[in-house]
Short mmCIF file of C-alpha atoms and ligand atoms in Angstrom, two decimals:
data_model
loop_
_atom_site.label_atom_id
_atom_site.label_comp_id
_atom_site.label_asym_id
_atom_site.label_seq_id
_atom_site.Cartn_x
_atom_site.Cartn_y
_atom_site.Cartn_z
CA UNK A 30 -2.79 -28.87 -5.61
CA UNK A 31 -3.70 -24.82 -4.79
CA UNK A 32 -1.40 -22.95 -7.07
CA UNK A 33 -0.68 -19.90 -4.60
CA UNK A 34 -0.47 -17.31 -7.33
CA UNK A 35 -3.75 -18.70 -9.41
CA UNK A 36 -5.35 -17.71 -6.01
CA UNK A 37 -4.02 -14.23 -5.51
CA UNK A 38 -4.40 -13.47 -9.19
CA UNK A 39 -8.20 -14.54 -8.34
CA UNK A 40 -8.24 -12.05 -5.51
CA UNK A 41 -7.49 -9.49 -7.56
CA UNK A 42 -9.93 -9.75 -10.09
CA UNK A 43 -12.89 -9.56 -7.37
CA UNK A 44 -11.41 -6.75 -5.97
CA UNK A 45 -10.88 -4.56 -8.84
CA UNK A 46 -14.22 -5.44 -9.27
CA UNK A 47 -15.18 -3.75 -5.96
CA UNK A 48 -12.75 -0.73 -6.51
CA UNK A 49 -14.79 0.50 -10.19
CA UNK A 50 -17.74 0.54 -8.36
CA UNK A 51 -16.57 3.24 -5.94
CA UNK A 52 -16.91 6.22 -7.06
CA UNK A 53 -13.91 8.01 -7.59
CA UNK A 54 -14.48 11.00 -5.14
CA UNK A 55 -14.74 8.50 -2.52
CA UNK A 56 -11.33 7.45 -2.46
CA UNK A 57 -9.28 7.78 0.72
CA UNK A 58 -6.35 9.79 0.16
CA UNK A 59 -2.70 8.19 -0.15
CA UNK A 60 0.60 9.48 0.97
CA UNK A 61 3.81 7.36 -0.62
CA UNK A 62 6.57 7.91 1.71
CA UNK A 63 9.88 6.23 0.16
CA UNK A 64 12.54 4.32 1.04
CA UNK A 65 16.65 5.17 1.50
CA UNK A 66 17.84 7.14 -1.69
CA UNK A 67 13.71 6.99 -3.26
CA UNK A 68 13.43 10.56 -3.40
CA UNK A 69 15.76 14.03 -5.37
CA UNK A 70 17.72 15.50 -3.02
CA UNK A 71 19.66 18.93 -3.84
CA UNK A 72 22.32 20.91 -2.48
CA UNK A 73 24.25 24.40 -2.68
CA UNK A 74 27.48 24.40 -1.89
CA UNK A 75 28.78 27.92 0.26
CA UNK A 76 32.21 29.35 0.73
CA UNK A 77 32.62 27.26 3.73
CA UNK A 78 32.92 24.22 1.37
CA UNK A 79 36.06 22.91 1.37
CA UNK A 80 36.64 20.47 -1.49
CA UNK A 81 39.31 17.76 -1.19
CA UNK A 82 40.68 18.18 -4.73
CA UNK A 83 40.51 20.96 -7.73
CA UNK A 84 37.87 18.56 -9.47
CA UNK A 85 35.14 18.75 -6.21
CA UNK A 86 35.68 22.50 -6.15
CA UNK A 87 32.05 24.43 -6.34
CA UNK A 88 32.85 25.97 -9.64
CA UNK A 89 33.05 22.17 -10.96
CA UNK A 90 29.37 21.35 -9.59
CA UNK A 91 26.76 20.04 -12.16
CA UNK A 92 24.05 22.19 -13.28
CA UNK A 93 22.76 24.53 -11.10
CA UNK A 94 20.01 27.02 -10.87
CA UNK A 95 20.66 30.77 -10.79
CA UNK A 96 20.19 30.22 -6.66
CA UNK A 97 23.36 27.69 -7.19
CA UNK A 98 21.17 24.54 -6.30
CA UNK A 99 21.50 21.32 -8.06
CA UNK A 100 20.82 17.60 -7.97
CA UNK A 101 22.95 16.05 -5.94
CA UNK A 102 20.77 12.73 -5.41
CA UNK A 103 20.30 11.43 -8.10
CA UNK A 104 23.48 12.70 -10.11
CA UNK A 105 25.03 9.72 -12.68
CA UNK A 106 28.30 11.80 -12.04
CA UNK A 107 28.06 10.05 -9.06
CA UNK A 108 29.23 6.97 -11.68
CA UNK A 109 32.54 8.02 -12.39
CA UNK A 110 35.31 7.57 -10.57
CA UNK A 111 36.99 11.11 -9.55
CA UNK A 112 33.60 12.34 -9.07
CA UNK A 113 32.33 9.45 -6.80
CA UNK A 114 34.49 11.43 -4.21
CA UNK A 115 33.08 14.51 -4.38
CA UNK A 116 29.61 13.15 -4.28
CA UNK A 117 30.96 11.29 -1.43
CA UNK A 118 32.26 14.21 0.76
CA UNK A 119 29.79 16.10 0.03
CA UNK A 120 26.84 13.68 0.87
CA UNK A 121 28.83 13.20 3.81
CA UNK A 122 26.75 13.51 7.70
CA UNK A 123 28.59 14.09 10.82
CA UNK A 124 28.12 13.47 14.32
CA UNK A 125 28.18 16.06 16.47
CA UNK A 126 28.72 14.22 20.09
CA UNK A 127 28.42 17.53 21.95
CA UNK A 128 25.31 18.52 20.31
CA UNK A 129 24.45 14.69 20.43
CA UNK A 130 23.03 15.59 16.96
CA UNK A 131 24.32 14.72 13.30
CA UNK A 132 24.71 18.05 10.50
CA UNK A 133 25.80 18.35 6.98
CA UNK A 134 29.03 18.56 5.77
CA UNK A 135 30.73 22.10 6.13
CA UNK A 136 29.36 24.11 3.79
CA UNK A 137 27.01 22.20 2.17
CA UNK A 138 22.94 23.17 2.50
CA UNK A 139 21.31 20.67 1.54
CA UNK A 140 16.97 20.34 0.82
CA UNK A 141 14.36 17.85 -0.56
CA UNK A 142 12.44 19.45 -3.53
CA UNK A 143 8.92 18.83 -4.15
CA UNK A 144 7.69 17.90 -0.73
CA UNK A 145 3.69 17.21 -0.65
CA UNK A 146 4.07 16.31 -4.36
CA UNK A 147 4.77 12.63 -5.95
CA UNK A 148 6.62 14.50 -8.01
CA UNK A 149 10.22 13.92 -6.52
CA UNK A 150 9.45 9.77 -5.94
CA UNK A 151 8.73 9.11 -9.51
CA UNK A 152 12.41 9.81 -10.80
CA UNK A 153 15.65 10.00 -9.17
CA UNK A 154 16.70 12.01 -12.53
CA UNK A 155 14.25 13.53 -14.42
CA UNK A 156 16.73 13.21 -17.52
CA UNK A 157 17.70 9.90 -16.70
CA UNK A 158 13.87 8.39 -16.61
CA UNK A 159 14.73 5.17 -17.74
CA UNK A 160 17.65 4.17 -15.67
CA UNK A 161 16.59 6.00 -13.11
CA UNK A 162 12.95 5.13 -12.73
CA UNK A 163 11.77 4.57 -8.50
CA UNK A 164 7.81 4.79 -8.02
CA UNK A 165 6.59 6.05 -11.43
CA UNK A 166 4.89 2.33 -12.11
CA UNK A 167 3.17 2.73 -8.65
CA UNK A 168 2.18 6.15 -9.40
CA UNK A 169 0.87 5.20 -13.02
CA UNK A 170 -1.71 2.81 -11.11
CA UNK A 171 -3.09 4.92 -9.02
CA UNK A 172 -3.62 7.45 -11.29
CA UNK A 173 -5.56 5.03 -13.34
CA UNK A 174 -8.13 3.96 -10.46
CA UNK A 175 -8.58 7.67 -9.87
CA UNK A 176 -5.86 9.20 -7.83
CA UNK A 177 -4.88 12.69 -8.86
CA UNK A 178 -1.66 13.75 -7.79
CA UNK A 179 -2.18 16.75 -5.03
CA UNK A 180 -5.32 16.05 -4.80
CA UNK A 181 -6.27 12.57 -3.01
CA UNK A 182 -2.48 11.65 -3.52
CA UNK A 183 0.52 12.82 -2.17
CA UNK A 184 4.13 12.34 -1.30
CA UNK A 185 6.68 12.56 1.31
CA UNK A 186 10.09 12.91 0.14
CA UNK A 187 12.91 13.56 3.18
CA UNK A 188 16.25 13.59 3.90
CA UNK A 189 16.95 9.66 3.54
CA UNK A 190 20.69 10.08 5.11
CA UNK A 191 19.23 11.12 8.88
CA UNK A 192 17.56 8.23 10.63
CA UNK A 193 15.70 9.03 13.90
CA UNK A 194 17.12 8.58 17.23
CA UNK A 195 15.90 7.10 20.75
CA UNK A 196 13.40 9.47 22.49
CA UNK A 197 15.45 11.95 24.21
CA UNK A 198 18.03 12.27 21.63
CA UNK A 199 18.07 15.04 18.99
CA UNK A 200 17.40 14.53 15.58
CA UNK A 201 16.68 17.85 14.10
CA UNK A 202 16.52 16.77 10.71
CA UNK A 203 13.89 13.44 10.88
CA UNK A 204 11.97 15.55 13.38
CA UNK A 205 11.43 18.16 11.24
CA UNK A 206 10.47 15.37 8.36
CA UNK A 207 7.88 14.06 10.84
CA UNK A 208 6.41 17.17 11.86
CA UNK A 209 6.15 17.77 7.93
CA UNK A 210 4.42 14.45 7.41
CA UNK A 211 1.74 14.92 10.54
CA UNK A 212 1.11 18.12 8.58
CA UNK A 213 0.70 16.62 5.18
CA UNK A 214 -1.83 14.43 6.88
CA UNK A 215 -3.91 16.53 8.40
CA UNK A 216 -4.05 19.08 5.31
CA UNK A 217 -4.57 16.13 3.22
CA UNK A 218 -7.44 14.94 5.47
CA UNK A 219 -9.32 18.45 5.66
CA UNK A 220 -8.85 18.62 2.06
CA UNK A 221 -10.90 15.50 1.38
CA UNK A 222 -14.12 16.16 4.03
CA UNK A 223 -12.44 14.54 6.49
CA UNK A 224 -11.33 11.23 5.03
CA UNK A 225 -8.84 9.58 7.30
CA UNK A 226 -5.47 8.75 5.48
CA UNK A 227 -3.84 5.54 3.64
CA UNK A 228 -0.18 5.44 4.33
CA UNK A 229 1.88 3.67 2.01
CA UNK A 230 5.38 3.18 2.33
CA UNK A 231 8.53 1.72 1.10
CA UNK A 232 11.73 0.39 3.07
CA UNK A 233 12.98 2.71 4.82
CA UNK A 234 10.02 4.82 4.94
CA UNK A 235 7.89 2.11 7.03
CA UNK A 236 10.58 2.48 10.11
CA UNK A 237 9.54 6.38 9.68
CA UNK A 238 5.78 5.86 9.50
CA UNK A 239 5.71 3.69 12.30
CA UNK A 240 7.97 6.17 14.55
CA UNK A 241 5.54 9.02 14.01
CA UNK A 242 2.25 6.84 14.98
CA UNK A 243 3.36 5.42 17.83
CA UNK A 244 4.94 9.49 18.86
CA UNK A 245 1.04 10.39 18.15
CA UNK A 246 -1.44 10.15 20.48
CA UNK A 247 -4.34 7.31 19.54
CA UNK A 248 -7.25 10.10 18.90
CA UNK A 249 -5.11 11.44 16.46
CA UNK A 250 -4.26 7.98 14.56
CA UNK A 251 -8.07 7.20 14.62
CA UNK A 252 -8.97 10.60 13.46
CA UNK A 253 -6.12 10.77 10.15
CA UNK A 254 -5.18 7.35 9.89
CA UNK A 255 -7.39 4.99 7.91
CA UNK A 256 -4.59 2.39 6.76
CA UNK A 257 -0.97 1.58 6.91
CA UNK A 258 0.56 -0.44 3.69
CA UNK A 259 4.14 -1.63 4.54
CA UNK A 260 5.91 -2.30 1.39
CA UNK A 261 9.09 -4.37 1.76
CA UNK A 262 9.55 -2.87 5.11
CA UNK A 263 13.23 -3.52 7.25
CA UNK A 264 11.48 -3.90 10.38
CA UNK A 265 14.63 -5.26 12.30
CA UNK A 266 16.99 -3.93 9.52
CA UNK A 267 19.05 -6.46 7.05
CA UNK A 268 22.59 -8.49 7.27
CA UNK A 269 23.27 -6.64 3.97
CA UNK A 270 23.73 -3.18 6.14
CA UNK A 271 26.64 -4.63 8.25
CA UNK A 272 28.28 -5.76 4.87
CA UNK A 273 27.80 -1.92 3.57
CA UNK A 274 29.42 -0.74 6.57
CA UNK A 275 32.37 -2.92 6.45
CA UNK A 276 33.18 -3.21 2.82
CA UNK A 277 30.81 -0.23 1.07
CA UNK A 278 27.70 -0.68 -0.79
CA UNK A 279 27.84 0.19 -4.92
CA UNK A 280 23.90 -0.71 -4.53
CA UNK A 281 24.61 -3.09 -8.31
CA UNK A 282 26.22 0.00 -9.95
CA UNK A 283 29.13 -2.38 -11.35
CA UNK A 284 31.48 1.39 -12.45
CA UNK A 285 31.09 2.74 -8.48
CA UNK A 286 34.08 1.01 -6.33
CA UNK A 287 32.02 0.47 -2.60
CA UNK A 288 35.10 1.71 -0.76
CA UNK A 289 34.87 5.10 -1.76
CA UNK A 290 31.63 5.31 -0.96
CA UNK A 291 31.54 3.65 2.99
CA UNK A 292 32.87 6.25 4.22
CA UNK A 293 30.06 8.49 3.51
CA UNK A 294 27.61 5.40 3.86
CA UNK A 295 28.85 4.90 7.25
CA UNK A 296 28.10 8.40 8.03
CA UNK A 297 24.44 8.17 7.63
CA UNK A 298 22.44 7.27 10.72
CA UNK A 299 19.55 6.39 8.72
CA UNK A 300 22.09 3.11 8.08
CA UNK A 301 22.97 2.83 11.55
CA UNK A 302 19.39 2.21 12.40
CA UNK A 303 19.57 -0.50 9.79
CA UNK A 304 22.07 -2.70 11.45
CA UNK A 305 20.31 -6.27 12.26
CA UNK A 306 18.24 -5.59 15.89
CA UNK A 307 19.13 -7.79 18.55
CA UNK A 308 15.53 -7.76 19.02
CA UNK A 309 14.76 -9.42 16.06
CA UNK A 310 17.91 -11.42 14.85
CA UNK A 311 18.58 -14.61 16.70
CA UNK A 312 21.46 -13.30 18.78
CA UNK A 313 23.03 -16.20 18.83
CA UNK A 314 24.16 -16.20 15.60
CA UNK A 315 26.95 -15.17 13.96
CA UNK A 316 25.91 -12.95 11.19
CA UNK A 317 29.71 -11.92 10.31
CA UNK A 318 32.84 -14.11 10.62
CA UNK A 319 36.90 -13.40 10.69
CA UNK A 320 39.55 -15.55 11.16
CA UNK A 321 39.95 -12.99 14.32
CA UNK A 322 35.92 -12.82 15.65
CA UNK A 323 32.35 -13.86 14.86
CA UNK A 324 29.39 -10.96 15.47
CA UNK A 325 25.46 -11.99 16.44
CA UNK A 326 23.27 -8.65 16.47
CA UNK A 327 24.30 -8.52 19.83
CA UNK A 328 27.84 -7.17 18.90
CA UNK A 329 27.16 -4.57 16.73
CA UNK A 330 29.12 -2.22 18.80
CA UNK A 331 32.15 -4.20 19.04
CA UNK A 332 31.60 -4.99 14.64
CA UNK A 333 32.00 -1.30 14.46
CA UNK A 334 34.78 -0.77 16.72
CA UNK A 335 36.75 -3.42 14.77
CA UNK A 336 35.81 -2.16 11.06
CA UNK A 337 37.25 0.96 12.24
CA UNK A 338 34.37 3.07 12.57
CA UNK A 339 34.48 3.61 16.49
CA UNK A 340 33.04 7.08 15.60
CA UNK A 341 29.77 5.04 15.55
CA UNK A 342 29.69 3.06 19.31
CA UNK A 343 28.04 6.01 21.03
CA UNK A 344 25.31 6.91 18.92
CA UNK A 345 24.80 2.94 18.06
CA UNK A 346 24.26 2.67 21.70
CA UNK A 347 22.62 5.59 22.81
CA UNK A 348 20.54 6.87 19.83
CA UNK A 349 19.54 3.51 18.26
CA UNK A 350 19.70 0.38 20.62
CA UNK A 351 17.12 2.27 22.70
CA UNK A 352 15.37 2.72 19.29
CA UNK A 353 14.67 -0.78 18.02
CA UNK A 354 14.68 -1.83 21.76
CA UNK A 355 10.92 -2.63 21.18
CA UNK A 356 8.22 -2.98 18.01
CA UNK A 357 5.61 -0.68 19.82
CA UNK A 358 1.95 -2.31 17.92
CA UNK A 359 0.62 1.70 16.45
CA UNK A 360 -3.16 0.07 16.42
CA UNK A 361 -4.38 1.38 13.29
CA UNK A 362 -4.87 -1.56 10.71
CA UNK A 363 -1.57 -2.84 9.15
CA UNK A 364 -0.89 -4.30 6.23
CA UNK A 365 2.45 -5.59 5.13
CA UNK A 366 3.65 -6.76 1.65
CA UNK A 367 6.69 -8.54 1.21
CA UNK A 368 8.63 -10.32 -1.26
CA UNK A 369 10.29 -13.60 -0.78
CA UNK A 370 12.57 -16.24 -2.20
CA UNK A 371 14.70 -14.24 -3.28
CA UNK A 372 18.37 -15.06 -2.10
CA UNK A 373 19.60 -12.81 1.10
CA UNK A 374 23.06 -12.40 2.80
CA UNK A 375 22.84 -14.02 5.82
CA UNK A 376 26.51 -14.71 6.93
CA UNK A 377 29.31 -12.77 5.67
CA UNK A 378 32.43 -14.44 6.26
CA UNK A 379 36.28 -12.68 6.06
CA UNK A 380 39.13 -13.88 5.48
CA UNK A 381 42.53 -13.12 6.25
CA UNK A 382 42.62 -9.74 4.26
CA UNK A 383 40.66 -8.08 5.93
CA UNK A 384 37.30 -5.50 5.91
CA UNK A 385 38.50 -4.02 2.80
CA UNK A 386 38.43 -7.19 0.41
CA UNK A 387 34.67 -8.71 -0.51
CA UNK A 388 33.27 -11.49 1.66
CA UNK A 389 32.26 -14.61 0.93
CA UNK A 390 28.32 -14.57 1.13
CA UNK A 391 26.20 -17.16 2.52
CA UNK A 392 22.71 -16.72 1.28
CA UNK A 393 19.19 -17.29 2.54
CA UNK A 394 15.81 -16.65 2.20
CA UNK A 395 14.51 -12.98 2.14
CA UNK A 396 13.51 -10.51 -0.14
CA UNK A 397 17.44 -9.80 -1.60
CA UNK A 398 17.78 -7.15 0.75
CA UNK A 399 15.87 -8.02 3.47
CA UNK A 400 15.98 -11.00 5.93
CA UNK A 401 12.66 -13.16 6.18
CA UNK A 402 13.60 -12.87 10.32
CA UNK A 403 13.13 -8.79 9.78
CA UNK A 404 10.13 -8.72 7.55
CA UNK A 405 8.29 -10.64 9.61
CA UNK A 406 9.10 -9.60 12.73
CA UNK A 407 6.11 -7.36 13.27
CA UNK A 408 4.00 -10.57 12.64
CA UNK A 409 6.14 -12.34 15.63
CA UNK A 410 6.25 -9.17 17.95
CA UNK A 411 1.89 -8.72 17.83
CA UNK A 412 1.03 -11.85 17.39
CA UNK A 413 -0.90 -12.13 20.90
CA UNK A 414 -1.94 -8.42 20.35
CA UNK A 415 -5.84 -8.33 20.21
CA UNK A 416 -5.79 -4.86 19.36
CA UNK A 417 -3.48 -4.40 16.28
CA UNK A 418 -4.57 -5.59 13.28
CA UNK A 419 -2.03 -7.04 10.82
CA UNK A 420 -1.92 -8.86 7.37
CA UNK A 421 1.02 -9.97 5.80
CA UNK A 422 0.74 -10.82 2.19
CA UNK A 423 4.18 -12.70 0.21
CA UNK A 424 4.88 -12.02 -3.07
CA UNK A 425 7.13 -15.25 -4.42
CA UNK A 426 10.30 -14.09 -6.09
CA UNK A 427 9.48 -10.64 -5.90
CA UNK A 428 12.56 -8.19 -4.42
CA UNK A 429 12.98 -5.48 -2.07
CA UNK A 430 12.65 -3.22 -5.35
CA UNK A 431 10.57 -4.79 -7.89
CA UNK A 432 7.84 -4.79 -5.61
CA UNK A 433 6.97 -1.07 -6.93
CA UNK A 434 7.27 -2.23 -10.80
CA UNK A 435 6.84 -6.03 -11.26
CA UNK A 436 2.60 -5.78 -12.44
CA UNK A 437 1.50 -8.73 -10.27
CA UNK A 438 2.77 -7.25 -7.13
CA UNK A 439 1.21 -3.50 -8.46
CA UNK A 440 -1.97 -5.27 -8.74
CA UNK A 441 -1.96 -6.50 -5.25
CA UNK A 442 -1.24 -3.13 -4.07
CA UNK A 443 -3.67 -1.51 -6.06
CA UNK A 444 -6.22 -4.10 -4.93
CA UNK A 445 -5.25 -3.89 -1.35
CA UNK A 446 -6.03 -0.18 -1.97
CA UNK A 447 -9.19 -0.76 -4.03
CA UNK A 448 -10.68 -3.22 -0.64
CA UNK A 449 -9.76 -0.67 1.91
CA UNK A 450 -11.56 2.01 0.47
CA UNK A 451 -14.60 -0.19 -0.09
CA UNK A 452 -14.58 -0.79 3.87
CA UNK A 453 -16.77 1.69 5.67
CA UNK A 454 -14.68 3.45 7.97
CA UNK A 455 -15.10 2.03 11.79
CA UNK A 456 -14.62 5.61 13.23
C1 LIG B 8 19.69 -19.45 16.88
O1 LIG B 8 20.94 -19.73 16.26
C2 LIG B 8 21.60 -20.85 16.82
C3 LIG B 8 23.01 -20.89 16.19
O2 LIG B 8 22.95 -20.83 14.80
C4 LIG B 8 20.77 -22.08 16.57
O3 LIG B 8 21.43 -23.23 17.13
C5 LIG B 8 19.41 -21.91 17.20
O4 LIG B 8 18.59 -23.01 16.89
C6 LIG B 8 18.76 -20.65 16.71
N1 LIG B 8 17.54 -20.39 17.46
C7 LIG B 8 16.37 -20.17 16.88
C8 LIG B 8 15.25 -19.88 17.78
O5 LIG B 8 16.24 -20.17 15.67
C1 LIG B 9 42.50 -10.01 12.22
O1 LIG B 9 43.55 -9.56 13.03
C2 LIG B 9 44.75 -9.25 12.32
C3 LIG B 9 45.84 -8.95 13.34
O2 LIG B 9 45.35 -8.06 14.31
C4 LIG B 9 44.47 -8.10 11.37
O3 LIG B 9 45.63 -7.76 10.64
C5 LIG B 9 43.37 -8.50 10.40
O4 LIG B 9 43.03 -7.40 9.57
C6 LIG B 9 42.14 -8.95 11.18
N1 LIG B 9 41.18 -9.45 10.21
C7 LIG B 9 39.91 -9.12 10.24
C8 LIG B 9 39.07 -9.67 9.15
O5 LIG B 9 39.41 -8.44 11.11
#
């Protein structure tokens, strides 16, 4: 019998083989775009900030510069209790339905240091490397077939709290990070003679990617776009989002209690566009069950209704549905990398006490965050699609997050990279 992993380690080999005989100043330059919470984010809070208790008052804030900014993603205050609020309220987006726009918290500015730079992907705490470690390990092997950071290789931090909304809809915030990105590309690109770009991105940041080729017109994706690399990408978002919105998310940190952060989590519309697509979900089935209702992806407006998060219905309906309505094919080559076999909530079922008490989880097959359904669902939705080319490679028992440190899945990566640069470009 073919052991699977024999063969990709195999793979590998020949293609690292192909990759040291580039030369190095023929490399293709790379821009890592991250997933939700990959990247520092910092804030200064103004006298318009209006804490909730003595303990969130501005005074009380962690270390700041002498411009009062400080780290307010990644801060392990975040990890105790009485501070998990004021990291809470003041992470905090609202919805703004005249403006049909979301904003900050009073008082809060917030901004994304490091933008261009890998610098603010590697770490989520420069102090707190170890714990706190996000791309570094990806990073670390490009450097060593030749990337140089702001040089051939770049990054695209952004505000990971604002999603982007159906065209017509505001979004001041993600439009401003795609505009930034489209500029990164083309500097990058005029920086290296020309060389059209490799994207690759993680999560969240493959939703984002895609958004801004398909909002760019085809000359310009043939002229600055020489590869896409999907890591682990939530292409019809995850079961796991409609449990963070019901019950709150402490992402594994066993001190943080999920309720008081949903509130805030519920806020963000990057994790409204995250709710399972009734696009790519069987909409038949009932991903969430109560002794009072069951919910497909069809009824994610009535889910949030009953959750008691109403605030959400319009902008679920108008900003998002319209969104993830259809997976528009972008036409420059795609390649996806997933991980799978790893167990994945699929059914969340409630019982009498309500939203506020843990479900019962029934698991399936996925990469721990992400559903196999909404993986592959860019494989399903071009399948007949002559014009878009698309690999999908699986990665056995490899999750959502270890993709970016476990060394057979860096090596993949690295050779996926090493192959496309060895293909002569076909513009
Ligand atoms: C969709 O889900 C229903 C209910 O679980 C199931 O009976 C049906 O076979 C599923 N359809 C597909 C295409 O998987
Ligand atoms: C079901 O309905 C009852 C009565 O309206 C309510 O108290 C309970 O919280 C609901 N349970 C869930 C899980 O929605």
């Amino acid at each position: 019998m073919k052991d699977p992993l024999l063969h990709i380690q195999m793979v590998i080999v020949s293609m690292a083989v192909i990759c040291s005989s580039e030369s190095i100043t023929n490399l293709h330059p790379v821009i890592l775009i991250p997933g939700s919470g990959g990247n520092q984010l910092e804030a200064r809070l103004t006298s318009k900030y209006k804490p909730s208790s003595l303990l969130c008052n501005r005074w009380f804030s962690p270390r700041k510069d002498n411009e009062g900014w400080f780290r307010l993603w990644f801060d392990p205050s975040v990890l105790l209790g009485p501070f998990t609020k004021c990291f809470s309220e003041r992470m905090m987006i609202y919805y703004d339905s005249d403006k049909d726009d979301y904003d900050n918290a009073p008082g809060v500015e917030t901004r994304v240091p490091h933008f261009g730079s890998t610098q603010a992907l590697r770490f989520l705490d420069p102090h707190l490397k170890y714990i706190t470690t996000y791309m570094e390990p990806l990073v670390k092997s490009l450097e060593e077939i030749g990337y140089v950071d702001g040089i051939n290789l770049f990054g695209a931090p952004y505000d990971f709290r604002y999603g982007l909304a159906a065209e017509g809809h505001p979004s001041h915030v993600a439009s401003k990070f795609l505009t930034q990105l489209k500029n990164l590309i083309e500097t990058a690109s005029n920086s290296n003679e020309g060389k059209p770009i490799i994207l690759l991105s993680h999560s969240l940041g493959g939703l984002f990617v895609l958004q801004l080729l398909i909002r760019n017109p085809i000359s310009w994706r043939q002229k600055y776009i020489k590869h896409f690399i999907a890591l682990s990408t939530p292409w019809g978002g995850t079961v796991e989002e409609m449990l963070t919105f019901a019950s709150g998310n402490a992402l594994g940190v066993p001190l943080v209690n999920p309720l008081l952060v949903r509130e805030e989590q519920r806020s963000c519309s990057s994790n409204l566009w995250l709710m399972p697509s009734p696009q790519v979900f069987n909409t038949t089935k009932p991903l969430v069950i109560t002794p009072n209702a069951s919910y497909s992806a069809n009824d994610i407006a009535q889910f949030l209704e009953d959750i008691g998060f109403p605030q959400g219905v319009k902008p679920y309906k108008s900003r998002i549905l319209p969104l993830v309505e259809k997976l528009v094919a972008p036409e420059v080559p795609i390649t996806c990398i997933i991980g799978t076999g790893v167990k994945t909530p699929e059914t969340l079922l409630y019982g009498e006490c309500g939203f506020d008490k843990r479900p019962e989880v029934v698991y399936d097959n996925g990469d721990g965050t992400v559903n196999m359904v909404s993986l592959l669902a860019v494989e399903n939705a071009w399948a007949n699609d002559k014009s878009q080319s698309l690999k999908v490679i699986k990665l056995p028992g490899v999750s959502h997050t270890s993709i970016l440190k476990d060394d057979l899945a860096l090596d993949l990566i690295i050779g996926e990279i090493c192959s496309i640069n060895s293909q002569f470009s076909s513009y």
